[in-house]
mmCIF file of C-alpha atoms in Angstrom:
data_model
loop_
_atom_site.group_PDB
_atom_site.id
_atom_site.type_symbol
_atom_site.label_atom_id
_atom_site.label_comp_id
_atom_site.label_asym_id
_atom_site.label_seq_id
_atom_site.Cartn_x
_atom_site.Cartn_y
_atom_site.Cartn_z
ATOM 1 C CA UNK A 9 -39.258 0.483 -191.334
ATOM 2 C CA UNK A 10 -35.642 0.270 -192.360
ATOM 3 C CA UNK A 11 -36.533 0.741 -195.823
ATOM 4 C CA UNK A 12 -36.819 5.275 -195.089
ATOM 5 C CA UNK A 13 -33.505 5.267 -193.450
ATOM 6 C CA UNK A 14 -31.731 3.447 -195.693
ATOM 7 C CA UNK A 15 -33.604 6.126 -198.613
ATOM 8 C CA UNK A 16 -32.190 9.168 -196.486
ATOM 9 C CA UNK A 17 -28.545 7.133 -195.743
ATOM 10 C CA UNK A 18 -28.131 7.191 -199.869
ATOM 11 C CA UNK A 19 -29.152 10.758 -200.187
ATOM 12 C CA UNK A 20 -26.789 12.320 -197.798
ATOM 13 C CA UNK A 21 -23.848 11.636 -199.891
ATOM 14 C CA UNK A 22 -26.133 13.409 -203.226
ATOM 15 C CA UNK A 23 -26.656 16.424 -200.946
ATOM 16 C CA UNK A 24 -22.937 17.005 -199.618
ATOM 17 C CA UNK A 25 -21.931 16.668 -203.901
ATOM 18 C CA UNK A 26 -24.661 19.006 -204.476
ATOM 19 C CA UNK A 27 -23.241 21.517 -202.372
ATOM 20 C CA UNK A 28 -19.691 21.085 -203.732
ATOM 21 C CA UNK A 29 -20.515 21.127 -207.100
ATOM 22 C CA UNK A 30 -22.269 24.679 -206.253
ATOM 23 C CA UNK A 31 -19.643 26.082 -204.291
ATOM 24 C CA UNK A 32 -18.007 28.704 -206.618
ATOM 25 C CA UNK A 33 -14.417 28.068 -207.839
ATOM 26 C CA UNK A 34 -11.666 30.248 -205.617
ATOM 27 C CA UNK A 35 -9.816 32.769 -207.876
ATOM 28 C CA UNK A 36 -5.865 32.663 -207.749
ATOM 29 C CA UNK A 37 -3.793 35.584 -206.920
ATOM 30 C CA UNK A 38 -0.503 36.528 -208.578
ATOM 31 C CA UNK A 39 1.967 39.267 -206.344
ATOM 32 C CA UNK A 40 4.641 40.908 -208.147
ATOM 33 C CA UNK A 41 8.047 41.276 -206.167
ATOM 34 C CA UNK A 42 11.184 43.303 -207.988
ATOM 35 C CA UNK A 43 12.641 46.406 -209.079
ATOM 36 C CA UNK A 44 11.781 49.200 -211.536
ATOM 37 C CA UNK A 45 11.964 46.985 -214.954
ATOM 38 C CA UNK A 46 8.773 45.208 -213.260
ATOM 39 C CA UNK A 47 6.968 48.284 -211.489
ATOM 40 C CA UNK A 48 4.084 50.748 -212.193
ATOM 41 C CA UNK A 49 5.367 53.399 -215.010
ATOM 42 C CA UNK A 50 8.566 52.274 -215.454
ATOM 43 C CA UNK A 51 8.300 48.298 -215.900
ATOM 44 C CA UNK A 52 5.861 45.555 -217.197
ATOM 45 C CA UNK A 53 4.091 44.895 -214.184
ATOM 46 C CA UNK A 54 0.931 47.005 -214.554
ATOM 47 C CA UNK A 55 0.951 45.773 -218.187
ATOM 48 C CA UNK A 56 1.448 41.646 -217.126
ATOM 49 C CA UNK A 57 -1.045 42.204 -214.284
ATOM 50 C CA UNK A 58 -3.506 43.835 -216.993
ATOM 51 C CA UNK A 59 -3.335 40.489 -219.133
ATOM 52 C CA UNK A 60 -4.986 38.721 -216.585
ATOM 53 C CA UNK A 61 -8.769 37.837 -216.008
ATOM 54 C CA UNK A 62 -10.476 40.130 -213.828
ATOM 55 C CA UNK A 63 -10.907 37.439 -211.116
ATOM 56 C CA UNK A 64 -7.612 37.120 -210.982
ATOM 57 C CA UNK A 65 -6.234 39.372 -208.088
ATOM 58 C CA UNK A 66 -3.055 40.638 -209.661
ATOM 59 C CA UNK A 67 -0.852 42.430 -207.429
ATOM 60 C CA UNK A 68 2.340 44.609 -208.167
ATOM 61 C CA UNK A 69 4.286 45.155 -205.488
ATOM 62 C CA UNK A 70 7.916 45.907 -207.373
ATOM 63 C CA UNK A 71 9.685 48.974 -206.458
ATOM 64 C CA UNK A 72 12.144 50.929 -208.292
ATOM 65 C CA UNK A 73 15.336 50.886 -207.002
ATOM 66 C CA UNK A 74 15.428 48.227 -204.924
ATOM 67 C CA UNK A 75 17.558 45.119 -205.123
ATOM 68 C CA UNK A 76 17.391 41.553 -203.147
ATOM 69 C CA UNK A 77 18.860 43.188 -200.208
ATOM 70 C CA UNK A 78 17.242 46.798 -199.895
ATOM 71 C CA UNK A 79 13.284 45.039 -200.614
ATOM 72 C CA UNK A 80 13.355 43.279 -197.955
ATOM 73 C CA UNK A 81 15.353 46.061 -195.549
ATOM 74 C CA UNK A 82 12.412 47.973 -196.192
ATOM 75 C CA UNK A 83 9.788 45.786 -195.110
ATOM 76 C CA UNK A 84 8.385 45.538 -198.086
ATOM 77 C CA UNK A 85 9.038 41.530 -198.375
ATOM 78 C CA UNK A 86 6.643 41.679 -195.062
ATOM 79 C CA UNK A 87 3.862 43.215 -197.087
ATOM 80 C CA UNK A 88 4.056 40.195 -198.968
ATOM 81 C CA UNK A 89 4.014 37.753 -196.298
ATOM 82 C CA UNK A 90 1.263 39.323 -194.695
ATOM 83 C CA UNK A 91 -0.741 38.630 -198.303
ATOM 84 C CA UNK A 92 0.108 35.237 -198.451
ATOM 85 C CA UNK A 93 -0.881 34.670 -194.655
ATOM 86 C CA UNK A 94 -3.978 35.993 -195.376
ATOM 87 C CA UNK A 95 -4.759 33.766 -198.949
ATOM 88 C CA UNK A 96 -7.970 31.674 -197.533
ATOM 89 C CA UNK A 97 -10.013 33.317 -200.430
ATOM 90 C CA UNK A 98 -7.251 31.707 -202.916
ATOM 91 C CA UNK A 99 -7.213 28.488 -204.438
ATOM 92 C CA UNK A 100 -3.036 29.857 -205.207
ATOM 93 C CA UNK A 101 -1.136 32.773 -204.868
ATOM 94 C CA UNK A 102 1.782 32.967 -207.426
ATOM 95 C CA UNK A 103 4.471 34.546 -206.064
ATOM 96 C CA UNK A 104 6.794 36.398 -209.430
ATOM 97 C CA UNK A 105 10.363 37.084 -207.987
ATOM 98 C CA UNK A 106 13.035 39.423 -210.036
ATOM 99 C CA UNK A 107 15.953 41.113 -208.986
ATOM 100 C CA UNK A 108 19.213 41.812 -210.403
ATOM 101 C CA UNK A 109 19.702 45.269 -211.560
ATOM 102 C CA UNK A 110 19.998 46.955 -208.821
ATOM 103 C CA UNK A 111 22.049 44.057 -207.410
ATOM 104 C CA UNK A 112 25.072 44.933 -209.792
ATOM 105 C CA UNK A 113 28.147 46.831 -208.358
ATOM 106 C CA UNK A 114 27.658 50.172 -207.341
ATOM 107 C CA UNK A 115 24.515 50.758 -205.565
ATOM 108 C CA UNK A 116 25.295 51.625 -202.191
ATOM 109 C CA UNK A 117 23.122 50.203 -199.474
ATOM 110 C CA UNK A 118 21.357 47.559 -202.301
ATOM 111 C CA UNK A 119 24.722 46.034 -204.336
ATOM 112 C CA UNK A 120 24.807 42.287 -203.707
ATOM 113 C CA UNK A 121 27.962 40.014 -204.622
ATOM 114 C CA UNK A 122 25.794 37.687 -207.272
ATOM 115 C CA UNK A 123 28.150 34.475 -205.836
ATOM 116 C CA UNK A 124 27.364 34.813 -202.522
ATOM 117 C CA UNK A 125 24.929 37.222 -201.006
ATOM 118 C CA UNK A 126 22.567 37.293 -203.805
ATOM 119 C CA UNK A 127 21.880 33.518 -204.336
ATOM 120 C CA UNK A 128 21.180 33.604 -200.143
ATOM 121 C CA UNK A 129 18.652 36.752 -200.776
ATOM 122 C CA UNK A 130 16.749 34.735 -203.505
ATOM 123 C CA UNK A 131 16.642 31.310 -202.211
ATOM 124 C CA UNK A 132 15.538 32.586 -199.013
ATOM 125 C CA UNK A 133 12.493 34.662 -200.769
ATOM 126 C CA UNK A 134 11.735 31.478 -202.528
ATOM 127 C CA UNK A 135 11.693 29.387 -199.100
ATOM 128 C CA UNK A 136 9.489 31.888 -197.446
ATOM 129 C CA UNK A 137 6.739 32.207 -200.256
ATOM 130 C CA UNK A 138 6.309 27.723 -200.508
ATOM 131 C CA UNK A 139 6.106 28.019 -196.508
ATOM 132 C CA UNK A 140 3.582 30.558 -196.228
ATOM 133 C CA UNK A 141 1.362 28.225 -198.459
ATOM 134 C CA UNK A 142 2.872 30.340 -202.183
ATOM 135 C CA UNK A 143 3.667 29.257 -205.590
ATOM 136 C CA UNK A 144 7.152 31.383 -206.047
ATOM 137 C CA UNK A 145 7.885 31.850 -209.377
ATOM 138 C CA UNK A 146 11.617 32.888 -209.738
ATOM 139 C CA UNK A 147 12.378 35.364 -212.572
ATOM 140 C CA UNK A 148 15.848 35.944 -214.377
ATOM 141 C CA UNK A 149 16.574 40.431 -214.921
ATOM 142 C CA UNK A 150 15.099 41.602 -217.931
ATOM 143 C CA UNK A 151 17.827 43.132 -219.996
ATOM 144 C CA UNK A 152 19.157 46.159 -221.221
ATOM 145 C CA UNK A 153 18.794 47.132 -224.510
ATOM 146 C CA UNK A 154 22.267 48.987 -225.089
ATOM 147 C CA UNK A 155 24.244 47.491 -228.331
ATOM 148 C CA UNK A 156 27.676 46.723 -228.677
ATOM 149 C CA UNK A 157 29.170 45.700 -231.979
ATOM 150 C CA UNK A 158 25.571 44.819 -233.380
ATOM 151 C CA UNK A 159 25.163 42.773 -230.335
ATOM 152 C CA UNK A 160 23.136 43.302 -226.887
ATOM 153 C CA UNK A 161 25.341 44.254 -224.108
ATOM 154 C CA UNK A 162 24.193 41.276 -221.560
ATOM 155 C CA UNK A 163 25.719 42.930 -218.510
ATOM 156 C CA UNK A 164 23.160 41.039 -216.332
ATOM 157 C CA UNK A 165 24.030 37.399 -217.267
ATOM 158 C CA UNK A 166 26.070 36.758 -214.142
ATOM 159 C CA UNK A 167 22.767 37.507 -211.989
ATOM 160 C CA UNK A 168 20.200 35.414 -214.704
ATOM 161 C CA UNK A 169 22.678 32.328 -214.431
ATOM 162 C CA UNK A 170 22.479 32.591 -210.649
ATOM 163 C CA UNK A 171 18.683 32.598 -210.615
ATOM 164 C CA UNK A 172 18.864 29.730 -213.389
ATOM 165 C CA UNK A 173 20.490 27.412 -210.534
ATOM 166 C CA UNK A 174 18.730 28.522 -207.728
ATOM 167 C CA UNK A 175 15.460 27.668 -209.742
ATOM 168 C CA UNK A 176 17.023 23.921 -210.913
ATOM 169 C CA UNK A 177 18.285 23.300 -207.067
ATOM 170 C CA UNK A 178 15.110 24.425 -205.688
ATOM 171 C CA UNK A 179 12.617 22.839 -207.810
ATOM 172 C CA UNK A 180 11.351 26.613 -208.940
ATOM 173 C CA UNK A 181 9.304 27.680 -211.777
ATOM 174 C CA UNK A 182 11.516 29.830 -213.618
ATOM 175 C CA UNK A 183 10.402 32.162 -216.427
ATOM 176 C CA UNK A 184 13.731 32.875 -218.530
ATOM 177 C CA UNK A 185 12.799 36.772 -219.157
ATOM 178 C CA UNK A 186 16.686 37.623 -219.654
ATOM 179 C CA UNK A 187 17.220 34.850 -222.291
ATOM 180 C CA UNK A 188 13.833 36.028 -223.923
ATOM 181 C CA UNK A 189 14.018 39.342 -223.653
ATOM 182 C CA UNK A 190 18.026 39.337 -224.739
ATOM 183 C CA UNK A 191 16.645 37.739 -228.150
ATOM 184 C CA UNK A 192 13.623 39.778 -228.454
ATOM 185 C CA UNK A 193 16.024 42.559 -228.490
ATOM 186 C CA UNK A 194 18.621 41.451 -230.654
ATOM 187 C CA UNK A 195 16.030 40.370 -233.022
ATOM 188 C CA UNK A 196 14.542 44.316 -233.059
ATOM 189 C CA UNK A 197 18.228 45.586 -233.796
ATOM 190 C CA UNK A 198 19.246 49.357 -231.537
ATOM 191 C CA UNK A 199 16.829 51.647 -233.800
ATOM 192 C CA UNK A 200 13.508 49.455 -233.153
ATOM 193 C CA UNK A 201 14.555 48.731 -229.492
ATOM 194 C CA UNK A 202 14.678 52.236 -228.694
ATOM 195 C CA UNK A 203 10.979 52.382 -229.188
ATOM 196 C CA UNK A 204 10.923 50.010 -225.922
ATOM 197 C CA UNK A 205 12.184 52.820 -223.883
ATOM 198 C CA UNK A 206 10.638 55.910 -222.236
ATOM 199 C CA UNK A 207 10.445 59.159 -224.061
ATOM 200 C CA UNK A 208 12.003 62.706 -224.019
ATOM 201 C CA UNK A 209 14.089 63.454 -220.518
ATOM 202 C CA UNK A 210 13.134 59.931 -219.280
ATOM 203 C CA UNK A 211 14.894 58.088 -222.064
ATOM 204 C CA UNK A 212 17.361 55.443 -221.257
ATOM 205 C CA UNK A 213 18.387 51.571 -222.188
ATOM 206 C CA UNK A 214 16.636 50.035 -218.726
ATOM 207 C CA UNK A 215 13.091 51.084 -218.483
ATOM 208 C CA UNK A 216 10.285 51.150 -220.475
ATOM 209 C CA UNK A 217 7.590 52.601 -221.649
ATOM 210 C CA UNK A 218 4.045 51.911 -223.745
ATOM 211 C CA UNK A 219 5.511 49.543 -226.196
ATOM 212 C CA UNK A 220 8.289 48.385 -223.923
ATOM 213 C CA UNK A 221 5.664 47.122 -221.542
ATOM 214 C CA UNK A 222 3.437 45.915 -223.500
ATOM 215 C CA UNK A 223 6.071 43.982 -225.755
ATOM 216 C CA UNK A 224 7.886 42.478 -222.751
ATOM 217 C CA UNK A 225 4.752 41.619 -220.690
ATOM 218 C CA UNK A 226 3.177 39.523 -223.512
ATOM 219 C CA UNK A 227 6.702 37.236 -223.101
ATOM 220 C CA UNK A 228 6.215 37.226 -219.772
ATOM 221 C CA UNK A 229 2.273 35.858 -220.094
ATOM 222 C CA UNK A 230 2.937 33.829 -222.739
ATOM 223 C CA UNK A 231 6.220 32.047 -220.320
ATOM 224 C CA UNK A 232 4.409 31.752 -217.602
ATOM 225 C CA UNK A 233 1.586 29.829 -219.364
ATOM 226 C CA UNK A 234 4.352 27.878 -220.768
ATOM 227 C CA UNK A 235 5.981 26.956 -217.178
ATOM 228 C CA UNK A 236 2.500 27.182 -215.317
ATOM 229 C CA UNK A 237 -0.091 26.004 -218.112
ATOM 230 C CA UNK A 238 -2.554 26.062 -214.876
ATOM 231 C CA UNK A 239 -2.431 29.820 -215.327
ATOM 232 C CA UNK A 240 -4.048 29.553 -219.107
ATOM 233 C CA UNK A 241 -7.415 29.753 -217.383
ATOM 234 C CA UNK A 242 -6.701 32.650 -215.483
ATOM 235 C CA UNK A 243 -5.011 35.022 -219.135
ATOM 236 C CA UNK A 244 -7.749 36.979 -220.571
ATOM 237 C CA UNK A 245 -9.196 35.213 -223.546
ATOM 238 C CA UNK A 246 -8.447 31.966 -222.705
ATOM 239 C CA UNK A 247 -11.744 31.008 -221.775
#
């Protein structure tokens, strides 16, 4: 008689690895937080979010305009939180970070002092993502493409160094965009950059268009596979 129950003892543990092995894989989630060089139409968001599988839930949630300070003034860092809170269909959520622009002097109501005020804003948005159960991912300002001398005019480097140490002190994935994009740039020289940019009325040395966004997301993709190879699996044509 003991012979049947010791039969069915050896296949409950074959039934409950059955069921695992069956149980489809969660998707990850990436949620992009920033400014204008990262948001629909005027940044690479739409274009990074496009490289990605479509189980991937790619979210862009970069505004233009808005700096450390002023995103999360205007509730839109909640919208975030509120994602990651509700991430039980995730195996991660990624959590892309990048501000800086409108962080620079002279932006009423957004400005941020990069020595002081700005390292706070971004350490605390780093803090909040990891304890809500979030990979954050801090990113350094994508730069301008104005020349000066035959040179790139790196106006932002004060607010990419910052985000540099707040990634090393914090233990953050950082994906270098200033440093890339800065020799990506310099590398086109000021006639092929300008192809980066918007055209007609909406020209300028910040934004981007077609070719700006598709240029400058492929860095990103590439980085972040780099810094996160987990996210290979999740780039289109990488399986």
């Amino acid at each position: 008689m003991p012979r049947p129950f010791r039969s069915l003892s050896c296949l409950i543990p074959l039934l409950f690895a059955a069921h695992a092995y069956a149980a489809p894989a969660l998707p990850d989630r990436v949620i992009l937080v920033g400014d204008s060089t990262m948001a629909s139409t005027t940044g690479y968001g739409d274009a990074l979010c496009a490289r990605f599988t479509p189980e991937t839930s790619c979210v862009n949630l970069a505004r233009g305009g808005r700096s450390s300070k002023s995103f999360r003034a205007e509730g839109r860092w909640d919208e975030v939180m509120g994602l990651l809170r509700d991430g039980a269909g995730f195996r991660k959520t990624y959590v892309l970070i990048q501000f800086g622009h409108n962080d620079q002097p002279g932006k009423p109501g957004r400005s941020t002092d990069y020595a002081t005020e700005f390292p706070v804003n971004m350490k605390r948005y780093v803090d909040e993502a990891r304890e809500a159960g979030g990979v954050p991912v801090l990113v350094t300002p994508l730069t301008r493409r104005s020349f000066k001398d035959g040179y790139v005019h790196n106006d932002l480097a004060p607010w990419a160094g910052t985000v540099r140490s707040i990634a090393r002190d914090t233990k953050t994935p950082l994906v270098d965009l200033n440093a890339q994009s800065l020799a990506a740039v310099q590398a086109m020289g000021p006639k092929e950059a300008d192809k980066m940019a918007r055209t007609g009325s909406n020209f300028d040395y910040t934004h981007l268009g077609p070719e700006g966004s598709q240029r400058f997301s492929g860095i990103m993709a590439k980085e972040l596979v780099r810094k996160l190879p987990a996210l290979a699996a999740d780039m289109r044509g990488a399986r």
